[in-house]
Tab-separated table of C-alpha atoms and ligand atoms in Angstrom:
chain	number	residue	atom	x	y	z
A	1	MET	CA	5.510	-21.954	-17.585
A	2	VAL	CA	6.795	-18.589	-16.433
A	3	ASN	CA	8.066	-18.028	-12.905
A	4	THR	CA	6.537	-14.974	-11.218
A	5	GLU	CA	7.718	-15.652	-7.665
A	6	VAL	CA	9.214	-12.715	-5.757
A	7	THR	CA	10.704	-12.316	-2.280
A	8	ILE	CA	9.864	-9.385	-0.038
A	9	GLY	CA	11.575	-9.551	3.342
A	10	LYS	CA	10.726	-12.979	4.725
A	11	LEU	CA	7.706	-13.364	2.447
A	12	THR	CA	7.675	-15.401	-0.744
A	13	LEU	CA	4.898	-14.209	-3.034
A	14	LYS	CA	3.658	-16.410	-5.873
A	15	ASN	CA	3.441	-13.299	-8.033
A	16	PRO	CA	4.230	-9.591	-7.503
A	17	VAL	CA	0.622	-8.374	-7.475
A	18	MET	CA	-1.010	-7.153	-4.243
A	19	THR	CA	-3.990	-5.097	-3.247
A	20	ALA	CA	-3.321	-1.544	-2.054
A	21	SER	CA	-4.396	-0.915	1.521
A	22	GLY	CA	-7.815	0.661	1.971
A	23	THR	CA	-9.062	-0.274	-1.467
A	24	PHE	CA	-9.855	-3.959	-0.933
A	25	GLY	CA	-11.433	-3.970	2.535
A	26	TYR	CA	-10.389	-6.996	4.554
A	27	GLY	CA	-10.515	-9.266	1.504
A	28	GLU	CA	-13.925	-10.651	2.468
A	29	GLU	CA	-15.753	-7.924	0.539
A	30	TYR	CA	-14.093	-8.988	-2.736
A	31	SER	CA	-13.965	-12.735	-2.181
A	32	GLU	CA	-17.173	-13.305	-4.175
A	33	PHE	CA	-15.578	-11.790	-7.271
A	34	VAL	CA	-11.937	-12.700	-6.882
A	35	ASP	CA	-10.122	-15.907	-5.902
A	36	LEU	CA	-7.989	-14.422	-3.130
A	37	SER	CA	-5.576	-17.377	-3.359
A	38	ARG	CA	-4.368	-16.067	-6.698
A	39	LEU	CA	-3.034	-12.837	-5.188
A	40	GLY	CA	0.651	-12.392	-4.515
A	41	ALA	CA	-0.380	-10.719	-1.269
A	42	LEU	CA	-3.479	-9.293	0.305
A	43	VAL	CA	-2.838	-5.946	1.959
A	44	VAL	CA	-5.761	-5.109	4.190
A	45	LYS	CA	-7.293	-1.795	5.143
A	46	GLY	CA	-5.341	0.227	7.698
A	47	ILE	CA	-5.888	-0.910	11.300
A	48	SER	CA	-5.590	1.231	14.420
A	49	LEU	CA	-5.661	0.132	18.061
A	50	LYS	CA	-9.203	1.406	18.616
A	51	PRO	CA	-11.947	1.464	15.963
A	52	MET	CA	-12.118	4.730	13.982
A	53	GLU	CA	-15.246	6.252	12.453
A	54	GLY	CA	-13.420	8.215	9.794
A	55	ASN	CA	-14.506	11.551	8.351
A	56	PRO	CA	-18.154	12.470	7.694
A	57	PRO	CA	-19.417	12.117	4.088
A	58	PRO	CA	-18.941	13.130	1.350
A	59	ARG	CA	-15.519	11.531	1.516
A	60	ILE	CA	-15.031	10.137	-1.975
A	61	SER	CA	-15.276	11.994	-5.255
A	62	GLU	CA	-14.449	11.019	-8.815
A	63	THR	CA	-12.006	13.199	-10.741
A	64	PRO	CA	-11.434	13.161	-14.513
A	65	CYS	CA	-8.421	10.897	-14.082
A	66	GLY	CA	-8.746	9.162	-10.752
A	67	MET	CA	-10.386	9.701	-7.400
A	68	LEU	CA	-10.219	11.917	-4.395
A	69	ASN	CA	-10.771	10.420	-0.946
A	70	ALA	CA	-10.733	11.537	2.651
A	71	ILE	CA	-11.996	8.394	4.376
A	72	GLY	CA	-10.017	9.320	7.484
A	73	LEU	CA	-8.932	5.751	8.173
A	74	GLN	CA	-12.285	4.335	9.211
A	75	ASN	CA	-11.619	0.840	10.518
A	76	ILE	CA	-12.883	-1.775	12.946
A	77	GLY	CA	-9.862	-1.645	15.260
A	78	LEU	CA	-7.255	-4.257	16.118
A	79	LYS	CA	-9.332	-6.511	18.380
A	80	LYS	CA	-12.198	-6.980	15.953
A	81	PHE	CA	-9.769	-7.452	13.075
A	82	ILE	CA	-7.963	-10.265	14.901
A	83	ASN	CA	-11.161	-11.950	16.100
A	84	GLU	CA	-13.507	-11.465	13.164
A	85	LYS	CA	-11.471	-10.932	9.979
A	86	LEU	CA	-8.214	-12.800	10.422
A	87	PRO	CA	-9.705	-16.346	10.599
A	88	PHE	CA	-11.447	-15.832	7.222
A	89	ILE	CA	-8.359	-14.438	5.494
A	90	LYS	CA	-6.135	-17.203	6.879
A	91	GLY	CA	-8.223	-19.699	4.872
A	92	PHE	CA	-6.661	-18.450	1.632
A	93	ASP	CA	-3.313	-19.420	0.172
A	94	THR	CA	-1.861	-15.922	-0.092
A	95	CYS	CA	0.514	-13.733	1.904
A	96	LEU	CA	-1.170	-11.320	4.261
A	97	ILE	CA	0.185	-7.857	4.996
A	98	VAL	CA	-1.539	-5.723	7.621
A	99	ASN	CA	-1.364	-1.959	7.147
A	100	ILE	CA	-1.190	-0.206	10.540
A	101	LEU	CA	-1.674	3.335	11.722
A	102	GLY	CA	-0.992	4.950	15.088
A	103	ARG	CA	-1.062	8.428	16.554
A	104	THR	CA	2.081	7.747	18.587
A	105	ILE	CA	5.103	5.476	18.268
A	106	ASP	CA	3.819	3.445	21.217
A	107	GLU	CA	0.594	2.747	19.348
A	108	TYR	CA	2.500	1.447	16.303
A	109	VAL	CA	4.632	-0.725	18.589
A	110	ARG	CA	1.573	-2.156	20.367
A	111	LEU	CA	-0.147	-2.849	17.054
A	112	SER	CA	2.876	-4.677	15.674
A	113	THR	CA	3.517	-6.778	18.781
A	114	GLU	CA	-0.138	-7.775	19.142
A	115	LEU	CA	-0.353	-8.692	15.465
A	116	GLU	CA	2.808	-10.761	15.778
A	117	ALA	CA	1.331	-12.541	18.793
A	118	SER	CA	-1.683	-13.468	16.615
A	119	GLY	CA	0.562	-15.115	14.065
A	120	LEU	CA	0.899	-12.233	11.606
A	121	SER	CA	4.213	-12.132	9.789
A	122	ALA	CA	4.108	-8.898	7.781
A	123	ILE	CA	3.107	-5.322	8.501
A	124	GLU	CA	3.084	-2.141	6.480
A	125	LEU	CA	3.516	1.106	8.420
A	126	ASN	CA	1.183	3.740	7.061
A	127	VAL	CA	3.097	6.917	7.807
A	128	SER	CA	1.528	8.771	4.970
A	129	CYS	CA	-2.200	9.256	5.369
A	130	PRO	CA	-3.018	12.868	4.503
A	131	ASN	CA	-6.589	12.720	5.833
A	132	VAL	CA	-6.282	12.577	9.610
A	133	LYS	CA	-5.435	15.285	12.114
A	134	SER	CA	-2.747	13.483	14.116
A	135	GLY	CA	-0.262	10.697	13.367
A	136	GLY	CA	-0.113	9.437	9.808
A	137	ILE	CA	1.487	12.036	7.637
A	138	GLU	CA	3.493	13.591	10.491
A	139	PHE	CA	5.692	10.490	10.611
A	140	GLY	CA	5.953	10.395	6.840
A	141	THR	CA	7.166	13.954	6.395
A	142	SER	CA	9.650	14.260	9.253
A	143	GLN	CA	12.853	12.276	8.858
A	144	LYS	CA	13.474	12.409	12.593
A	145	ALA	CA	10.025	11.014	13.424
A	146	LEU	CA	10.165	8.359	10.692
A	147	GLY	CA	13.615	7.222	11.817
A	148	ARG	CA	12.537	6.878	15.443
A	149	LEU	CA	9.317	5.081	14.512
A	150	THR	CA	10.982	2.571	12.188
A	151	ARG	CA	13.712	1.826	14.738
A	152	LYS	CA	11.236	1.200	17.575
A	153	VAL	CA	8.913	-0.990	15.491
A	154	ARG	CA	11.889	-2.909	14.082
A	155	LYS	CA	13.007	-3.746	17.627
A	156	ALA	CA	9.536	-4.962	18.559
A	157	PHE	CA	8.560	-6.878	15.405
A	158	LYS	CA	10.488	-9.832	13.969
A	159	GLY	CA	8.441	-10.322	10.790
A	160	THR	CA	8.533	-8.485	7.481
A	161	LEU	CA	8.470	-4.730	8.023
A	162	ILE	CA	7.353	-2.517	5.149
A	163	VAL	CA	7.378	1.285	5.390
A	164	LYS	CA	4.867	3.062	3.152
A	165	LEU	CA	6.121	6.459	2.072
A	166	SER	CA	4.324	9.680	1.302
A	167	PRO	CA	4.913	11.554	-1.957
A	168	LYS	CA	4.535	14.804	0.015
A	169	VAL	CA	8.287	15.268	0.524
A	170	SER	CA	10.962	17.067	-1.453
A	171	ASP	CA	13.285	14.074	-1.859
A	172	ILE	CA	11.708	10.665	-1.384
A	173	ARG	CA	15.114	8.952	-1.640
A	174	GLU	CA	16.126	10.335	1.763
A	175	PHE	CA	13.047	8.811	3.416
A	176	ALA	CA	13.671	5.495	1.682
A	177	ARG	CA	17.358	5.409	2.700
A	178	LEU	CA	16.413	6.221	6.276
A	179	SER	CA	13.813	3.436	6.408
A	180	GLU	CA	16.372	0.963	5.066
A	181	ALA	CA	19.008	2.110	7.563
A	182	GLU	CA	16.570	1.676	10.469
A	183	GLY	CA	15.776	-1.903	9.507
A	184	ALA	CA	12.820	-1.860	7.085
A	185	ASP	CA	12.650	-4.973	4.886
A	186	ALA	CA	10.877	-3.137	2.055
A	187	ILE	CA	9.546	0.259	1.037
A	188	SER	CA	6.111	0.786	-0.467
A	189	LEU	CA	5.204	3.917	-2.394
A	190	ILE	CA	3.287	6.007	-3.078
A	191	ASN	CA	0.354	6.899	-0.905
A	192	THR	CA	-2.174	9.389	-2.287
A	193	VAL	CA	-1.230	12.960	-3.248
A	194	PRO	CA	-2.930	15.780	-1.252
A	195	ALA	CA	-5.520	17.443	-3.508
A	196	MET	CA	-8.988	19.050	-3.563
A	197	ALA	CA	-12.090	19.806	-5.662
A	198	ILE	CA	-14.723	22.587	-5.404
A	199	ASN	CA	-18.400	22.510	-6.382
A	200	ILE	CA	-18.900	25.827	-8.227
A	201	LYS	CA	-22.685	25.832	-7.670
A	202	THR	CA	-22.453	25.674	-3.900
A	203	ARG	CA	-18.935	27.153	-3.785
A	204	MET	CA	-18.205	24.466	-1.233
A	205	PRO	CA	-15.424	21.909	-1.232
A	206	VAL	CA	-16.599	18.581	-2.655
A	207	LEU	CA	-15.210	16.669	0.336
A	208	SER	CA	-16.340	17.381	3.885
A	209	ASN	CA	-12.685	17.313	4.897
A	210	VAL	CA	-11.978	20.018	2.240
A	211	THR	CA	-8.826	18.258	1.038
A	212	GLY	CA	-8.255	14.585	0.317
A	213	GLY	CA	-5.850	12.191	-1.338
A	214	LEU	CA	-5.694	11.856	-5.110
A	215	SER	CA	-5.195	8.354	-6.504
A	216	GLY	CA	-5.545	6.573	-9.845
A	217	PRO	CA	-4.126	7.262	-13.322
A	218	ALA	CA	-3.497	10.967	-12.550
A	219	ILE	CA	-0.706	10.088	-10.116
A	220	LYS	CA	0.900	7.240	-12.072
A	221	PRO	CA	3.708	9.238	-13.690
A	222	ILE	CA	4.620	10.767	-10.306
A	223	ALA	CA	4.613	7.365	-8.607
A	224	LEU	CA	6.669	5.800	-11.371
A	225	ARG	CA	9.306	8.532	-11.149
A	226	MET	CA	9.506	8.101	-7.380
A	227	VAL	CA	9.877	4.309	-7.633
A	228	TRP	CA	12.671	4.799	-10.155
A	229	GLU	CA	14.417	7.311	-7.872
A	230	VAL	CA	14.093	5.078	-4.811
A	231	ALA	CA	15.423	2.088	-6.779
A	232	SER	CA	18.737	3.894	-7.138
A	233	ALA	CA	18.824	4.787	-3.436
A	234	VAL	CA	18.118	1.484	-1.627
A	235	LYS	CA	18.875	-2.214	-1.958
A	236	ILE	CA	15.737	-3.508	-0.235
A	237	PRO	CA	12.677	-4.395	-2.373
A	238	ILE	CA	10.220	-1.726	-3.434
A	239	ILE	CA	6.466	-2.179	-3.699
A	240	GLY	CA	5.246	0.292	-6.314
A	241	MET	CA	1.751	1.691	-6.515
A	242	GLY	CA	-0.183	4.689	-7.809
A	243	GLY	CA	-2.470	4.447	-10.789
A	244	ILE	CA	-1.847	0.834	-11.757
A	245	MET	CA	-4.948	-0.019	-13.797
A	246	ASN	CA	-3.673	-2.824	-16.039
A	247	ALA	CA	-0.762	-5.216	-16.618
A	248	SER	CA	1.094	-2.727	-18.777
A	249	ASP	CA	1.080	-0.175	-15.919
A	250	ALA	CA	2.321	-2.874	-13.523
A	251	ILE	CA	5.161	-3.844	-15.879
A	252	GLU	CA	6.259	-0.201	-16.081
A	253	PHE	CA	6.614	-0.125	-12.282
A	254	ILE	CA	8.566	-3.397	-12.288
A	255	LEU	CA	10.914	-2.090	-15.008
A	256	ALA	CA	11.381	1.101	-12.950
A	257	GLY	CA	12.554	-0.980	-9.982
A	258	ALA	CA	9.554	-2.425	-8.164
A	259	THR	CA	9.710	-6.022	-6.946
A	260	GLY	CA	6.005	-5.915	-6.076
A	261	VAL	CA	3.096	-3.827	-7.295
A	262	ALA	CA	-0.134	-2.879	-5.543
A	263	VAL	CA	-3.456	-2.128	-7.172
A	264	GLY	CA	-5.779	0.408	-5.524
A	265	THR	CA	-8.257	2.636	-7.344
A	266	SER	CA	-8.633	0.102	-10.147
A	267	ASN	CA	-10.441	-2.252	-7.713
A	268	PHE	CA	-13.328	0.225	-7.488
A	269	ARG	CA	-13.803	0.199	-11.257
A	270	ASN	CA	-13.260	-3.497	-11.844
A	271	PRO	CA	-13.103	-5.903	-8.878
A	272	ALA	CA	-11.335	-8.483	-11.050
A	273	SER	CA	-8.560	-6.128	-12.136
A	274	VAL	CA	-5.974	-7.653	-9.801
A	275	ILE	CA	-6.508	-11.050	-11.446
A	276	GLU	CA	-6.421	-9.546	-14.946
A	277	ILE	CA	-3.130	-7.853	-14.041
A	278	ILE	CA	-1.615	-11.151	-12.826
A	279	ASP	CA	-2.734	-12.874	-16.062
A	280	GLY	CA	-1.487	-9.950	-18.158
A	281	ILE	CA	1.992	-10.013	-16.592
A	282	GLU	CA	2.225	-13.752	-17.315
A	283	SER	CA	1.143	-13.259	-20.946
A	284	TYR	CA	3.686	-10.459	-21.414
A	285	MET	CA	6.425	-12.711	-20.029
A	286	ARG	CA	5.444	-15.593	-22.318
A	287	GLU	CA	5.212	-13.343	-25.376
A	288	ASN	CA	8.622	-11.814	-24.664
A	289	GLY	CA	10.465	-14.999	-23.697
A	290	ILE	CA	10.946	-13.932	-20.078
A	291	LYS	CA	11.238	-16.995	-17.877
A	292	HIS	CA	11.557	-15.335	-14.473
A	293	ILE	CA	10.001	-12.069	-13.306
A	294	LYS	CA	13.407	-11.134	-11.803
A	295	GLU	CA	14.615	-10.502	-15.372
A	296	LEU	CA	12.187	-7.573	-15.514
A	297	ILE	CA	12.850	-5.933	-12.135
A	298	ARG	CA	14.911	-2.746	-12.640
A	299	GLY	CA	15.008	-3.669	-16.313
A	300	ILE	CA	14.568	-0.090	-17.545
A	301	ILE	CA	17.065	0.923	-20.208
A	302	CYS	CA	18.095	4.561	-19.940
B	1	LIG	C1	-10.408	4.879	-0.576
B	1	LIG	C2	-8.954	4.730	-0.248
B	1	LIG	C3	-8.557	4.327	1.026
B	1	LIG	C4	-7.208	4.186	1.347
B	1	LIG	N1	-6.835	3.769	2.594
B	1	LIG	C5	-5.519	3.558	2.882
B	1	LIG	C6	-5.117	3.028	4.151
B	1	LIG	O1	-5.945	2.706	5.018
B	1	LIG	N2	-3.791	2.880	4.381
B	1	LIG	C7	-2.832	3.198	3.436
B	1	LIG	O2	-1.621	3.039	3.695
B	1	LIG	N3	-3.194	3.661	2.212
B	1	LIG	C8	-4.496	3.845	1.918
B	1	LIG	N4	-4.858	4.295	0.665
B	1	LIG	C9	-3.813	4.546	-0.366
B	1	LIG	C10	-3.665	3.347	-1.311
B	1	LIG	O3	-3.267	2.190	-0.627
B	1	LIG	C11	-2.647	3.661	-2.441
B	1	LIG	O4	-1.400	3.948	-1.864
B	1	LIG	C12	-3.056	4.842	-3.315
B	1	LIG	O5	-4.456	4.858	-3.523
B	1	LIG	C13	-2.337	4.833	-4.677
B	1	LIG	O6	-2.688	3.703	-5.453
B	1	LIG	P1	-3.850	3.717	-6.587
B	1	LIG	O7	-3.615	4.918	-7.439
B	1	LIG	O8	-3.713	2.412	-7.297
B	1	LIG	O9	-5.160	3.825	-5.849
B	1	LIG	C14	-6.226	4.457	0.345
B	1	LIG	C15	-6.620	4.852	-0.943
B	1	LIG	C16	-7.970	4.979	-1.256
B	1	LIG	C17	-8.346	5.383	-2.664
């Protein structure tokens, strides 16, 4: 038996594998294909105070090595999430992390306190969505705004606080250090990379929003480099994501310094990929005589 248990803030995960926010709905959508109790953690789609319609279609497009999306954070809003989705998810034996998004600091604070009041013990601050006009990315690209936001949410929320960083900055280590200093329990990275595609027949952008976020294998080397950089800058756990399609990708992130890994785009191609990645990490550990996953974290030799 290999031990794959990891600790992130106050959470103990049975294995390091999670779903990346926005790519696995509220869990329900995938529960026919995947035993949600096997997941290290379920990270649900970003929630805002009020429901959001998102951007008009087309808002997803396939690229040669990943996908481009500008969903614009469509979601059912906090109230519906708590009343209609939470009871179903609570029936599974997995950690739950709720990704939240606000336009103002007050909105993030309200979201976190109301979630805590409903028994939620872990939140991930999405400060890095490139596809909305206000909020989101503004917090992720200004150190002053990110510092203030993290401090205020930290004061209001006792549970596990994860800050999800944007790759759209010149030095991601500074944003990670700041999040740690203001009380974050963990850092997750990376969100999608701003990108675009053009239809040469119509000469129009492929996405209605013109630009979107690139995810999948195309961004993996960027994400991996950023996880490695952040691992040398902070002591708190890192949740690595960006192009993880199989167990080998996940192990690379863990060797680079990630305590947890999240799987996003891969879910669209193969709904069972999260489970295959969990199994694959276990097989790798058995084959290489690794008894505890901790032996792999930051295990890169360079
Ligand atoms: C369709 C789609 C929706 C997403 N929605 C969110 C979201 O609501 N909140 C968030 O923090 N990240 C969101 N993301 C970003 C992912 O969680 C993840 O950071 C990114 O896709 C990189 O991982 P991947 O290459 O494995 O997909 C979304 C990504 C996609 C593709």
